[in-house]
Amino acid sequence: MVNTTYQVQGMTCGHCVSAVTAEVGGIAGVHDVQVDLATGRVTVDSDQPLDTEVVRAAVDEAGYNLVDA
Amino acid sequence: MVNTTYQVQGMTCGHCVSAVTAEVGGIAGVHDVQVDLATGRVTVDSDQPLDTEVVRAAVDEAGYNLVDA
C-alpha cells in the first residue's frame, strides 16, 4: 500500500470535501481518501504509486486545483 | 406570485448554493429559487407568502442559517 499526500486549493466546505473524495476515490487502485479541509491536504492510500497527472485530472474534475509540490 | 428575499449565512461555494436551492425549492408552492453566493441573498418565487419558519427549517436542513431581517 502506498500513502501519498497532495495539496488541493479552493475547497471551502464539506461539499467540496465530498466532491474531491468522490473523484479521487474513483481512481483505479485507490482505497482511501482523507481530506483535511482546513489545510487542503488530501491523503490517498493506493495499491501502487499514482500518476500525479491522473490525480490532478480528478481534482480538476471535482472543480479544484492540485498545488504542485 | 410572491417574491421574497432572505439572507442566508454560511454558504461558501457552488455546492452550498445547490444544497440551499434544492431544499428551499422543495417547499410546497415554491416555483423558483435564486441564490447569490457573494451576498448570501436568496430570492424565492412562490404562489403564496411563505411561513418564514418553514424557509428557516429548509435552510437549516441544507446546513445553513437564515439571518433574521
Short mmCIF file of C-alpha atoms in Angstrom, two decimals:
data_model
loop_
_atom_site.label_atom_id
_atom_site.label_comp_id
_atom_site.label_asym_id
_atom_site.label_seq_id
_atom_site.Cartn_x
_atom_site.Cartn_y
_atom_site.Cartn_z
CA MET A 1 0.00 0.00 0.00
CA VAL A 2 1.23 3.48 -0.91
CA ASN A 3 0.25 6.58 1.03
CA THR A 4 0.60 9.91 -0.79
CA THR A 5 -0.31 13.41 0.33
CA TYR A 6 -1.39 16.13 -2.09
CA GLN A 7 -2.22 19.78 -1.62
CA VAL A 8 -5.53 20.97 -3.08
CA GLN A 9 -6.59 24.58 -3.43
CA GLY A 10 -10.09 26.01 -3.39
CA MET A 11 -12.05 23.71 -1.08
CA THR A 12 -14.29 25.78 1.18
CA CYS A 13 -16.83 23.43 2.74
CA GLY A 14 -17.92 19.88 3.40
CA HIS A 15 -19.47 19.60 -0.05
CA CYS A 16 -16.09 20.42 -1.59
CA VAL A 17 -14.52 17.69 0.56
CA SER A 18 -17.16 15.22 -0.68
CA ALA A 19 -16.58 16.16 -4.32
CA VAL A 20 -12.80 15.72 -4.08
CA THR A 21 -13.15 12.50 -2.06
CA ALA A 22 -15.52 11.01 -4.66
CA GLU A 23 -13.41 11.96 -7.70
CA VAL A 24 -10.05 10.93 -6.26
CA GLY A 25 -11.65 7.84 -4.71
CA GLY A 26 -12.73 6.83 -8.21
CA ILE A 27 -9.16 6.49 -9.49
CA ALA A 28 -8.25 2.85 -10.15
CA GLY A 29 -6.27 1.35 -7.27
CA VAL A 30 -7.29 4.00 -4.71
CA HIS A 31 -8.54 2.51 -1.43
CA ASP A 32 -8.99 5.51 0.79
CA VAL A 33 -9.04 9.30 0.55
CA GLN A 34 -8.82 11.59 3.56
CA VAL A 35 -9.32 15.32 3.10
CA ASP A 36 -8.40 17.95 5.65
CA LEU A 37 -10.49 20.99 4.75
CA ALA A 38 -8.57 23.42 6.95
CA THR A 39 -5.20 22.68 5.35
CA GLY A 40 -6.31 21.44 1.90
CA ARG A 41 -4.26 18.30 2.48
CA VAL A 42 -5.55 15.20 0.67
CA THR A 43 -4.10 11.86 1.75
CA VAL A 44 -4.56 8.93 -0.58
CA ASP A 45 -3.99 5.22 0.04
CA SER A 46 -3.43 3.25 -3.16
CA ASP A 47 -2.19 -0.13 -4.34
CA GLN A 48 0.56 1.40 -6.47
CA PRO A 49 2.16 4.85 -6.70
CA LEU A 50 -0.28 7.11 -8.55
CA ASP A 51 0.41 9.15 -11.67
CA THR A 52 0.21 12.75 -10.39
CA GLU A 53 -1.44 13.81 -13.65
CA VAL A 54 -4.27 11.33 -13.05
CA VAL A 55 -4.77 12.76 -9.56
CA ARG A 56 -4.60 16.28 -10.97
CA ALA A 57 -7.28 15.42 -13.55
CA ALA A 58 -9.58 14.02 -10.83
CA VAL A 59 -9.12 17.11 -8.66
CA ASP A 60 -9.77 19.34 -11.71
CA GLU A 61 -12.89 17.31 -12.50
CA ALA A 62 -14.16 17.99 -8.98
CA GLY A 63 -13.58 21.69 -9.63
CA TYR A 64 -10.38 22.32 -7.64
CA ASN A 65 -6.66 22.67 -8.24
CA LEU A 66 -3.79 20.44 -7.27
CA VAL A 67 -0.93 22.56 -6.00
CA ASP A 68 2.47 21.49 -7.30
CA ALA A 69 4.76 20.21 -4.58
CA MET B 1 -46.90 35.19 -7.39
CA VAL B 2 -44.95 36.40 -4.35
CA ASN B 3 -41.26 37.26 -4.48
CA THR B 4 -39.41 37.20 -1.15
CA THR B 5 -35.74 37.75 -0.39
CA TYR B 6 -33.97 36.07 2.52
CA GLN B 7 -30.45 36.38 3.87
CA VAL B 8 -28.55 33.11 4.39
CA GLN B 9 -25.28 32.78 6.25
CA GLY B 10 -22.54 30.22 5.72
CA MET B 11 -22.66 29.43 2.00
CA THR B 12 -19.14 29.27 0.63
CA CYS B 13 -19.30 27.58 -2.76
CA GLY B 14 -21.45 26.38 -5.63
CA HIS B 15 -22.28 23.17 -3.78
CA CYS B 16 -23.70 25.24 -0.93
CA VAL B 17 -25.82 27.15 -3.45
CA SER B 18 -27.11 23.84 -4.86
CA ALA B 19 -27.96 22.49 -1.41
CA VAL B 20 -29.94 25.62 -0.43
CA THR B 21 -31.63 25.81 -3.84
CA ALA B 22 -32.74 22.17 -3.59
CA GLU B 23 -34.07 22.42 -0.02
CA VAL B 24 -35.86 25.73 -0.42
CA GLY B 25 -37.08 24.67 -3.88
CA GLY B 26 -38.74 21.68 -2.22
CA ILE B 27 -41.09 23.82 -0.12
CA ALA B 28 -44.71 23.50 -1.30
CA GLY B 29 -45.72 26.39 -3.54
CA VAL B 30 -42.16 27.47 -4.38
CA HIS B 31 -41.57 27.96 -8.11
CA ASP B 32 -38.10 29.40 -8.30
CA VAL B 33 -35.08 29.95 -6.05
CA GLN B 34 -32.19 32.23 -6.96
CA VAL B 35 -29.12 32.30 -4.74
CA ASP B 36 -26.43 34.95 -4.88
CA LEU B 37 -23.38 33.36 -3.28
CA ALA B 38 -21.43 36.60 -2.88
CA THR B 39 -24.15 38.33 -0.84
CA GLY B 40 -25.95 35.30 0.63
CA ARG B 41 -29.20 36.65 -0.76
CA VAL B 42 -31.82 34.01 -1.59
CA THR B 43 -34.77 35.13 -3.70
CA VAL B 44 -37.83 32.90 -3.75
CA ASP B 45 -40.86 32.98 -6.04
CA SER B 46 -43.89 31.31 -4.52
CA ASP B 47 -47.65 31.01 -5.02
CA GLN B 48 -48.44 32.40 -1.59
CA PRO B 49 -46.45 34.25 1.08
CA LEU B 50 -44.22 31.69 2.81
CA ASP B 51 -44.02 30.94 6.51
CA THR B 52 -40.55 32.18 7.46
CA GLU B 53 -40.18 29.26 9.88
CA VAL B 54 -40.68 26.81 7.02
CA VAL B 55 -38.00 28.59 5.00
CA ARG B 56 -35.73 28.63 8.07
CA ALA B 57 -36.22 24.88 8.52
CA ALA B 58 -35.30 24.22 4.86
CA VAL B 59 -32.18 26.38 5.12
CA ASP B 60 -31.23 24.62 8.38
CA GLU B 61 -31.77 21.25 6.70
CA ALA B 62 -29.33 22.28 3.97
CA GLY B 63 -26.83 23.13 6.71
CA TYR B 64 -27.01 26.93 6.76
CA ASN B 65 -28.60 29.71 8.77
CA LEU B 66 -31.34 32.13 7.89
CA VAL B 67 -30.41 35.58 9.16
CA ASP B 68 -33.28 37.40 10.82
CA ALA B 69 -34.33 40.51 8.94
#
